[in-house]
Coordinates of C-alpha atoms in Angstrom, one line a residue:
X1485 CA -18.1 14.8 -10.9
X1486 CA -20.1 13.2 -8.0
X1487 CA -21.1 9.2 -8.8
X1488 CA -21.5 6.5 -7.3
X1489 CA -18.4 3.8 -8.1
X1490 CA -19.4 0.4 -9.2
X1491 CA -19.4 -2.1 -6.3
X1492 CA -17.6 -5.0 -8.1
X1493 CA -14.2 -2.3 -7.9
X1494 CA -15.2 -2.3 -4.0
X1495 CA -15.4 -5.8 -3.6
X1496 CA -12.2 -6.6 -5.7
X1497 CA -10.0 -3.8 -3.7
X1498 CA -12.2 -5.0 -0.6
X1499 CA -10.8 -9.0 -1.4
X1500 CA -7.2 -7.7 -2.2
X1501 CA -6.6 -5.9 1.2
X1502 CA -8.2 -9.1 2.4
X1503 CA -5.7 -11.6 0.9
X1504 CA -2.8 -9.4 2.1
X1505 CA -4.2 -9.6 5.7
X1506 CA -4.3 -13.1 5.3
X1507 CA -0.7 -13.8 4.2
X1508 CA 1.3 -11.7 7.4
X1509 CA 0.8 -11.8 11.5
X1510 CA 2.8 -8.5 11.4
X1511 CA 1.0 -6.1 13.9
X1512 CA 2.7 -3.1 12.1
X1513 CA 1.1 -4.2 8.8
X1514 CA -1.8 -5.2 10.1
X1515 CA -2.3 -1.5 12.3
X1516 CA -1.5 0.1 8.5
X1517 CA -4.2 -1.7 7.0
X1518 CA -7.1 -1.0 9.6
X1519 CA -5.7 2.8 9.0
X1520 CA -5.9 2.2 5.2
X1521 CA -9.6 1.3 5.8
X1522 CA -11.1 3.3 7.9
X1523 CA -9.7 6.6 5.6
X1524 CA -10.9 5.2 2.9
X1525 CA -14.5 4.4 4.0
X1526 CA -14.2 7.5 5.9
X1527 CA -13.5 9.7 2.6
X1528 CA -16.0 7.5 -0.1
X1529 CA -19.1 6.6 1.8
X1530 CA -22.6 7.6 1.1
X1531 CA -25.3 8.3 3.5
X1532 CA -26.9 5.4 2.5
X1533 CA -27.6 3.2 6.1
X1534 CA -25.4 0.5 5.2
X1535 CA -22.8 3.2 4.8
X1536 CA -22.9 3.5 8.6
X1537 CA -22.2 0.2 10.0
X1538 CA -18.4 0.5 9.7
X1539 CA -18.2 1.4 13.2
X1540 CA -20.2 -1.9 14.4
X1541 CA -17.7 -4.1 12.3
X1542 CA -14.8 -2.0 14.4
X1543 CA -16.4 -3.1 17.3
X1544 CA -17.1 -6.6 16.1
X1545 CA -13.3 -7.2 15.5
X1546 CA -12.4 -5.6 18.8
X1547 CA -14.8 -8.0 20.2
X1548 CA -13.0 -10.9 18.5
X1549 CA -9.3 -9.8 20.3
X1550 CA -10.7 -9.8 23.1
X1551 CA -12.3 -12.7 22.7
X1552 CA -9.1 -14.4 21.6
X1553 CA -6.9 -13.8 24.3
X1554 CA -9.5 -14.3 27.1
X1555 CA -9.7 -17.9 25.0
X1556 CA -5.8 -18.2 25.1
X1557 CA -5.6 -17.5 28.7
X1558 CA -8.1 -20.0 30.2
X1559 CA -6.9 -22.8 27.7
X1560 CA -3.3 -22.6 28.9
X1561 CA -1.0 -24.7 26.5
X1562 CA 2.3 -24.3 25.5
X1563 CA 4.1 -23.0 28.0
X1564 CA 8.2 -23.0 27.9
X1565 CA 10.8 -22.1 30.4
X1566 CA 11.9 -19.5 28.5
X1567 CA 8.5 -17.1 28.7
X1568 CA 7.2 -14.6 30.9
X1569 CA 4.8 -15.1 33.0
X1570 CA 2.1 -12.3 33.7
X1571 CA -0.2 -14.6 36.9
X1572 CA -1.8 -17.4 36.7
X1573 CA -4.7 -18.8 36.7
X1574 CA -6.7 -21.0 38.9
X1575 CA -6.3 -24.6 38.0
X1576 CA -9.9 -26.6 37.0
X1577 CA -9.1 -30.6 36.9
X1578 CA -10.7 -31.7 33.7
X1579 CA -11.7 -36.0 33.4
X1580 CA -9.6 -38.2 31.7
X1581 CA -11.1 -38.2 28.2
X1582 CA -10.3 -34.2 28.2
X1583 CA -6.6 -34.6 28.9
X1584 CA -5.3 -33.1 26.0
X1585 CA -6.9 -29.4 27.2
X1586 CA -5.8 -27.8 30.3
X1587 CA -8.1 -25.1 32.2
X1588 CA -6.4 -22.5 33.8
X1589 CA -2.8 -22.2 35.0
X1590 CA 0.4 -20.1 34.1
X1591 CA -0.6 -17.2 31.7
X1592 CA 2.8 -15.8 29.9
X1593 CA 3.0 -12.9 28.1
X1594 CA 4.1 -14.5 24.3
X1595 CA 1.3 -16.4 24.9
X1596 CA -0.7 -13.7 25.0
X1597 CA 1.0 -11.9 22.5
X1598 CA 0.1 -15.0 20.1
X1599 CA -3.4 -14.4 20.9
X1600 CA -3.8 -11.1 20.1
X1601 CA -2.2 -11.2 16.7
X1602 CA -4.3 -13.7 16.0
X1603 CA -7.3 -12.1 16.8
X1604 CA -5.6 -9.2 15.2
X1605 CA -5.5 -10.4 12.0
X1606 CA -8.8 -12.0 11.8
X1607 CA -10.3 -9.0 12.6
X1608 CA -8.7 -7.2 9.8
X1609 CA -10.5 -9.7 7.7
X1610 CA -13.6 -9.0 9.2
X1611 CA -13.0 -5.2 8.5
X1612 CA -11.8 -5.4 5.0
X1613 CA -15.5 -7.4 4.3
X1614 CA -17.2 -5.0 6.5
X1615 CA -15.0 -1.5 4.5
X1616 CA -16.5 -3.2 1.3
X1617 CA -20.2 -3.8 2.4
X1618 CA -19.9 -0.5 3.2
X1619 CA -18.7 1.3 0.3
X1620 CA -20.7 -0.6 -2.6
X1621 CA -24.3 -1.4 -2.5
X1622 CA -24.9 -5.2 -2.6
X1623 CA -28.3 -5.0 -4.2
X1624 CA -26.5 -2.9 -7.5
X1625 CA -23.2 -5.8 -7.8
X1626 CA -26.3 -8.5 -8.4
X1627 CA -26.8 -6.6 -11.8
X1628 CA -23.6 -8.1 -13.1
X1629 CA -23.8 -11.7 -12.2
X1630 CA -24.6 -14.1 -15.2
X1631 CA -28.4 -15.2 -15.4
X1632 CA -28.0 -18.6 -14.1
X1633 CA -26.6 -17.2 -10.8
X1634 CA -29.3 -15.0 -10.6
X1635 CA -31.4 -17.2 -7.5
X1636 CA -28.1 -17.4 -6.3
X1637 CA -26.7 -14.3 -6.5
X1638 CA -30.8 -13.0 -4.9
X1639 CA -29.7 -15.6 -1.8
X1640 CA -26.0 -14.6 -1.4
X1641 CA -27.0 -10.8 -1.7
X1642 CA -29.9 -11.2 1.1
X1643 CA -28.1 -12.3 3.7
X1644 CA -25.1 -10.0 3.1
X1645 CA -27.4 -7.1 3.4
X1646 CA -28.4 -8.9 6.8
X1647 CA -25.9 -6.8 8.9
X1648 CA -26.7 -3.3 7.5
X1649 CA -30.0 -3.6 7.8
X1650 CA -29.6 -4.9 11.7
X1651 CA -27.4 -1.9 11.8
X1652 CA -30.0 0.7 10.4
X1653 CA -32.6 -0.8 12.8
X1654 CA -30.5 -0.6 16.3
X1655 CA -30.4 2.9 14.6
X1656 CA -33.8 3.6 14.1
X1657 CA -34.8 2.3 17.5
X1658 CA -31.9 4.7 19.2
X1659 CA -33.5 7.3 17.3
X1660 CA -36.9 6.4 18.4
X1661 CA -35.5 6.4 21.9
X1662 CA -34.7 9.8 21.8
X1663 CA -37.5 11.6 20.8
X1664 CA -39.5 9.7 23.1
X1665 CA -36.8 11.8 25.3
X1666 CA -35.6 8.3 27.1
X1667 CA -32.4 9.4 27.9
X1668 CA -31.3 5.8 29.4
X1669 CA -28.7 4.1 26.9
X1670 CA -25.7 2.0 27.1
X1671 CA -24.7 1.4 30.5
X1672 CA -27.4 4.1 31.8
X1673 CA -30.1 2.4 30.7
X1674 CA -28.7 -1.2 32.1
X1675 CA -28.4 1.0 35.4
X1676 CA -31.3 2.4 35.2
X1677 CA -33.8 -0.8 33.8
X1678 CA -31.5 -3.8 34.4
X1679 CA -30.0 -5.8 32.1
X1680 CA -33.4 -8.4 30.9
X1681 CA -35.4 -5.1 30.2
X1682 CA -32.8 -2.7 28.4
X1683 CA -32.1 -5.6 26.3
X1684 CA -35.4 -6.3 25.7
X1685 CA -36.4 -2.6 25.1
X1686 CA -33.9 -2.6 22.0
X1687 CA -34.0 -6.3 20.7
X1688 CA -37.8 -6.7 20.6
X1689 CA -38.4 -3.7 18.4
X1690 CA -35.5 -4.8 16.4
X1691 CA -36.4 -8.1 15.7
X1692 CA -39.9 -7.1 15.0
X1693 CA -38.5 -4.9 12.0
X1694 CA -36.4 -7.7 11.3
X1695 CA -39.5 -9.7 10.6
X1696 CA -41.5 -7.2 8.7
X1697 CA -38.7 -6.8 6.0
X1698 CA -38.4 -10.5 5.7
X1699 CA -42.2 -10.6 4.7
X1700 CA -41.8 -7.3 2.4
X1701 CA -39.0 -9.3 0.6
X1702 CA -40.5 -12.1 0.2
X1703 CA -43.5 -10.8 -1.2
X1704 CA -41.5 -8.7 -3.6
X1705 CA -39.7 -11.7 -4.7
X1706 CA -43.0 -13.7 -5.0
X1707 CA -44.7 -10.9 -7.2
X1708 CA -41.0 -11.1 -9.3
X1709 CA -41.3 -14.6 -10.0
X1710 CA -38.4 -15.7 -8.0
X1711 CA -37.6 -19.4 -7.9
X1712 CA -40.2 -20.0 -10.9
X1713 CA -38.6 -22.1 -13.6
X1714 CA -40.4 -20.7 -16.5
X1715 CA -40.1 -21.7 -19.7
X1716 CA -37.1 -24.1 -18.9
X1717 CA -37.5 -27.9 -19.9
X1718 CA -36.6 -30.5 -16.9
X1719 CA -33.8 -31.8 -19.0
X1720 CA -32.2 -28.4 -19.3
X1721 CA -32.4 -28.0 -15.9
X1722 CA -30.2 -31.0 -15.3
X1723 CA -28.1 -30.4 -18.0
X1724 CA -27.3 -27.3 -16.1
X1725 CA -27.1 -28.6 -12.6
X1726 CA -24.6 -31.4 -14.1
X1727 CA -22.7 -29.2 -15.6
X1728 CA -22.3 -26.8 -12.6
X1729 CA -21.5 -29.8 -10.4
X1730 CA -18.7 -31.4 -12.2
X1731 CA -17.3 -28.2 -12.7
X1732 CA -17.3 -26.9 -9.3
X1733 CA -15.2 -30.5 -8.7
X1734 CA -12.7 -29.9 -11.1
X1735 CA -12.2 -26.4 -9.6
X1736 CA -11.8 -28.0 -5.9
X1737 CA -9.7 -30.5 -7.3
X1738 CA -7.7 -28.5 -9.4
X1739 CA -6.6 -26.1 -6.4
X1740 CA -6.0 -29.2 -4.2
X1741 CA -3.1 -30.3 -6.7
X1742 CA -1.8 -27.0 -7.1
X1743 CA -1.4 -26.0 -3.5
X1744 CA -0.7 -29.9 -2.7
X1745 CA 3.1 -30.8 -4.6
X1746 CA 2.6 -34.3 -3.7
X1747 CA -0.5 -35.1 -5.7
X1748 CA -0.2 -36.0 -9.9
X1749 CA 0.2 -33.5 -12.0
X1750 CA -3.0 -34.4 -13.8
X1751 CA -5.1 -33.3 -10.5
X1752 CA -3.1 -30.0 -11.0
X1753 CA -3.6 -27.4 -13.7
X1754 CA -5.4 -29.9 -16.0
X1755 CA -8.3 -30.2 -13.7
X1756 CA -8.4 -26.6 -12.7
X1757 CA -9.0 -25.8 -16.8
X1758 CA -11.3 -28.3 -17.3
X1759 CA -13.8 -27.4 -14.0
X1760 CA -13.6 -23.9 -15.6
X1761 CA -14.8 -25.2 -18.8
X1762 CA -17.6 -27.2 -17.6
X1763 CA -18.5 -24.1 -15.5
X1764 CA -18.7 -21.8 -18.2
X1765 CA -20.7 -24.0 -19.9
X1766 CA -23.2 -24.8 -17.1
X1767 CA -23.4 -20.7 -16.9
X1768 CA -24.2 -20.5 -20.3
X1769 CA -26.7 -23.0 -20.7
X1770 CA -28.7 -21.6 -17.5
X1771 CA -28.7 -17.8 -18.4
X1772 CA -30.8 -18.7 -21.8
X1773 CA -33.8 -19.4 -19.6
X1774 CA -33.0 -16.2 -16.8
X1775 CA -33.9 -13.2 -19.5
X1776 CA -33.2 -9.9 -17.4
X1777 CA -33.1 -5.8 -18.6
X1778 CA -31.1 -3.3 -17.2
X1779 CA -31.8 0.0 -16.3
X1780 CA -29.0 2.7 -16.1
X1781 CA -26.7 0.3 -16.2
X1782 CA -23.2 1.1 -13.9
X1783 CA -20.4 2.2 -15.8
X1784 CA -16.9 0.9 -15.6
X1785 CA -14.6 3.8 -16.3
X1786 CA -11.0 4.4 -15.0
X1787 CA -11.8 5.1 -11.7
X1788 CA -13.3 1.7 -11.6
X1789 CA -9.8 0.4 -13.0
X1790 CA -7.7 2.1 -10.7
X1791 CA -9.7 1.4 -7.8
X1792 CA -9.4 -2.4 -9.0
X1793 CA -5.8 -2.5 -9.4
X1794 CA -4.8 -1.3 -6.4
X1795 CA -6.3 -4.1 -4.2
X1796 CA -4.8 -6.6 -6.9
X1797 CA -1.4 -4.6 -6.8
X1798 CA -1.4 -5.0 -3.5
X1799 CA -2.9 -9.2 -2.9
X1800 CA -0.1 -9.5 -5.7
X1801 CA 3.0 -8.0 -3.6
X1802 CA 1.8 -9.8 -0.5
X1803 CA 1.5 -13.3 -2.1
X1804 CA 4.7 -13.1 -4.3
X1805 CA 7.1 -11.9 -1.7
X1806 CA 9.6 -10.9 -3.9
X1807 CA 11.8 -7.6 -3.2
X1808 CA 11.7 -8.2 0.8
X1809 CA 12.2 -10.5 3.2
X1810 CA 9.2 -13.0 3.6
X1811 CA 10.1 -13.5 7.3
X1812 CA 9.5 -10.1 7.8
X1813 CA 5.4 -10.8 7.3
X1814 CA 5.3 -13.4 9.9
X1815 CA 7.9 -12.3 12.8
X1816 CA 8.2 -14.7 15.5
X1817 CA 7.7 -13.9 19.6
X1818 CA 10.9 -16.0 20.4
X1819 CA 13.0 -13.6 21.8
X1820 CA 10.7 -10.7 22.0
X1821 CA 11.6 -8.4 19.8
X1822 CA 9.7 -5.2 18.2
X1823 CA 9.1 -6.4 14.6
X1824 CA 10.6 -5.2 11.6
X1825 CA 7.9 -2.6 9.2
X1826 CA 9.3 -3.8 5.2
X1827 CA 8.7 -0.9 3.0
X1828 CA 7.4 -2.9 -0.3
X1829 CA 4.2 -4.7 1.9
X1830 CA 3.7 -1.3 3.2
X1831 CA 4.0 0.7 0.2
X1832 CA 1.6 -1.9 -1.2
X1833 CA -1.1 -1.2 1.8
X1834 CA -0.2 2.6 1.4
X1835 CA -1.2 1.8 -2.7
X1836 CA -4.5 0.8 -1.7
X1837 CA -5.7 3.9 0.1
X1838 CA -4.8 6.1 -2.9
X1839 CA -8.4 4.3 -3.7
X1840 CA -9.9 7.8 -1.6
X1841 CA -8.6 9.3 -4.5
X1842 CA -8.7 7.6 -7.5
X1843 CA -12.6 7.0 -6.9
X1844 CA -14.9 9.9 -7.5
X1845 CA -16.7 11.7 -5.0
X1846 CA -20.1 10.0 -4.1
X1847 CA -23.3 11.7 -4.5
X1848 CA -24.4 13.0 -1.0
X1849 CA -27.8 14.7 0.0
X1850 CA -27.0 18.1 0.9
X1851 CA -27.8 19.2 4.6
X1852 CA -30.8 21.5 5.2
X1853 CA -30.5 25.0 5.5
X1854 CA -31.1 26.0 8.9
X1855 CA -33.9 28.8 9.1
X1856 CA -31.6 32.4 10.3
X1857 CA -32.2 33.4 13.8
X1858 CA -34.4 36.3 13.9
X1859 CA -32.6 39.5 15.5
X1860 CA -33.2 40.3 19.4
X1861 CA -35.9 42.7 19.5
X1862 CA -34.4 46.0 21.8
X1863 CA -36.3 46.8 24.4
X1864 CA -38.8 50.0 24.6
X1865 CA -39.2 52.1 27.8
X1866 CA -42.8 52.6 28.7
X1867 CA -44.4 56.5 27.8
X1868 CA -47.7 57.4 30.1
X1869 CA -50.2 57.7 27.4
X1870 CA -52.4 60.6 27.3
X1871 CA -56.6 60.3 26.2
X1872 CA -56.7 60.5 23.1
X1873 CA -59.4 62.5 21.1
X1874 CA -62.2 60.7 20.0
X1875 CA -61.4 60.1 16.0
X1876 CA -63.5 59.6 13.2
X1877 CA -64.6 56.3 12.3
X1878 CA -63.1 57.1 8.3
X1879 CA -63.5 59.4 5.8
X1880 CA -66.7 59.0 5.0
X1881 CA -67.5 60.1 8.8
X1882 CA -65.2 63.4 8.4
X1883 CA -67.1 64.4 5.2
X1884 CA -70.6 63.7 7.3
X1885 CA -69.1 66.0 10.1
X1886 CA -68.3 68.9 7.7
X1887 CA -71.5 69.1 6.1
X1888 CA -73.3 69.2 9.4
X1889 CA -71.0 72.4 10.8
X1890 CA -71.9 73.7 7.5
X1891 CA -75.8 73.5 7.4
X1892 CA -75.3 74.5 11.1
X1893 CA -73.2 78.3 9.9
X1894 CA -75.2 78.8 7.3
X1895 CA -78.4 78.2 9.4
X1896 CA -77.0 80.5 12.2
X1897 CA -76.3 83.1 9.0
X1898 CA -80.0 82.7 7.4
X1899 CA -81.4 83.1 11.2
X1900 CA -79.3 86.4 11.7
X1901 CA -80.1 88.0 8.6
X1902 CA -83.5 87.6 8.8
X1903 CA -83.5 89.0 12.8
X1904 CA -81.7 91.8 11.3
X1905 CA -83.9 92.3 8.4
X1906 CA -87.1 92.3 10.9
X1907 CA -85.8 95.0 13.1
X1908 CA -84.7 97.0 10.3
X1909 CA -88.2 97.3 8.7
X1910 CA -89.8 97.5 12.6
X1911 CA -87.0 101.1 12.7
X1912 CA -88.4 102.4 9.2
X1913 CA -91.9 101.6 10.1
X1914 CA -92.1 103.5 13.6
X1915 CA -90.3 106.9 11.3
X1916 CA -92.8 107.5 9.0
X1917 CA -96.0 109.4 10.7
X1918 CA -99.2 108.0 10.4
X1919 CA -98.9 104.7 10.4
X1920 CA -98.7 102.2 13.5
X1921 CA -96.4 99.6 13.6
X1922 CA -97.9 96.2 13.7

């Protein structure tokens, strides 16, 4: 049945993909995952607007390859005997207090190599947030924060939405574009206008929508109360804030001794537990004073589930590395050499798009009927038309017309009886003797 999924089981598959991108430079792994994403978003978006601004964020991390290498090749470090080199560059003399960075010179090709992975992998980061934006609606996952991250959760979820709405209006203005029939876009229109006026014929209208949902929103938060402390006593307030602070510490600390072997063992898993107790606390304190309803709240079902654990499934077989080998995530440019594919990592990212199916269809508006296409009318050869006979004006004129032929016979029959009737007495009369006829 058609529904929409509940975004937290977007953003936790969205997060796992992302902490598997984060733990290989393998360009195999990281081609599978870009794959695993764009099916996926391909298969379970809505036609929502921020549903469509997948394609920006695919051109956003091409943008930051590109970006990458062209980095890598004017900042020339690095370079052995052993590489090969593509050209080089011109050389720029830099002053002495910018020794340490060259500008320009020999540009080999595992230097370049380097580069792109790099960029490579960061823009499969950038994808994995952007397939996750996409799928779940940010202003539904602020449902299921706790009340005292409410303001925060308001914040965060505002300037996430930042890009899909920027995406909807480039949209809007293309579309405006069109039916204004200004067929100059893209490279036409910088032909056509130059580059200062097509810019500013799509960033000025843009910005200007930009502006006018900022002031919608904030009114709608003003008229909500955001911000307001209500009926929360100053001493609560930094009770909470306390609270939150120390335990936020003992969380940064905590990680720092875990991930760090040389610290004490007390800044470990001791301090980890205890920042998670304060923080709980903190979070309970501040949601007494935050009192919220719900309306249709969003279920979590087993799709939700099974949509979860297969971004944790795969984060999980990505960070243990157990079953393969682990130099087989990061494989290194020296000799070049095509890397290796290991089949649990990508069984793992193959996992993860089984999310197109484990996730139920999402509710779509259905596309209008187009109106049928009347039949070609066959054309009629022309027939010389003949004067008609003047025709009665209805029935009422017909009826009028037979009583007057009517009156008229029996007129004509009255006159010719009585013209017969005269001669025939005038006959009689001049028979019988004596009498003149008048």
């Amino acid at each position: 049945m058609p529904r929409t999924l509940h975004p937290v089981a977007w953003w936790i598959w969205g997060i796992g993909l992302a902490t598997a991108v984060s733990r290989t430079t393998n360009p195999l792994l990281l081609a599978l995952v870009l794959a695993v994403l764009g099916y996926v978003v391909t298969e379970r978006r809505t036609d929502a607007p921020w549903a469509k601004g997948f394609t920006y964020y695919l051109w956003l991390a091409l943008t930051v390859v590109a970006v990458r290498v062209v980095f890598r090749c004017v900042f020339a470090s690095g370079i052995t005997p052993a590489d090969h080199i593509l050209f080089s560059l011109p050389r720029i003399p830099t002053p002495h207090w910018y020794a340490g960075i060259r500008l320009g010179g020999p540009v080999s090709l595992e230097a370049a190599l380097s580069a792109a992975v790099d960029g490579l992998r960061l823009a499969c980061l950038l994808c994995c947030v952007g397939a996750a934006n996409t799928l779940a609606n940010p202003k539904r996952a602020l449902r299921v924060l706790p009340g005292a991250l409410y303001e925060l959760g308001v914040a965060v979820t505002v300037s996430m939405s930042v890009a899909p709405q920027l995406v909807e209006s480039v949209q809007r203005v293309a579309r405006a574009r069109r039916l204004r029939a200004d067929r100059a876009a893209g490279p036409r229109a910088v032909r056509a206008l130059g580059a200062p006026r097509a810019l500013r014929s799509i960033l000025v209208p843009v910005l200007e929508d930009a502006l006018e949902r900022s002031l919608h929103l904030a009114a709608a938060m003003d008229s909500r109360g955001y911000g307001r402390a209500g009926t929360a006593t100053r001493a609560s307030r930094r009770t909470t804030a306390a609270l939150m602070l120390g335990g936020m510490l003992g969380l940064c600390t905590g990680v720092y001794g875990l991930l760090d072997g040389t610290t004490p063992r007390a800044l470990g898993l001791p301090a980890l537990l205890g920042g998670s107790l304060l923080c709980c606390a903190g979070l309970a304190l501040g949601g007494r004073r935050v009192r919220r309803t719900s309306y249709r709240p969003d279920p979590w079902r087993a799709p939700e589930w099974a949509v979860a654990l297969c971004g944790g499934v795969t984060a999980t077989v990505f960070f243990l590395t157990a079953g393969y080998d682990a130099a087989d995530l990061n494989p290194g440019l020296y000799p070049l050499s095509w890397p290796s594919l290991p089949w649990l990592p990508a069984a793992a990212i193959l996992l993860a798009g089984t999310a197109a199916f484990a996730a139920p269809p999402p509710v779509r508006t259905p596309a209008p009927t187009p109106a049928p296409t009347p039949a070609p009318t066959p054309a009629r050869t022309p027939v010389a038309r003949t004067a008609a006979p003047p025709r009665a004006a209805g029935a009422a004129g017909v009826r009028a017309g037979a009583i007057r032929v009517a009156g008229a016979a029996r007129a004509a029959e009255v006159t010719g009886a009585a013209e017969t009737a005269g001669a025939a007495d005038a006959a009689g009369a001049a028979d019988q003797p004596g009498e003149v006829p008048p």
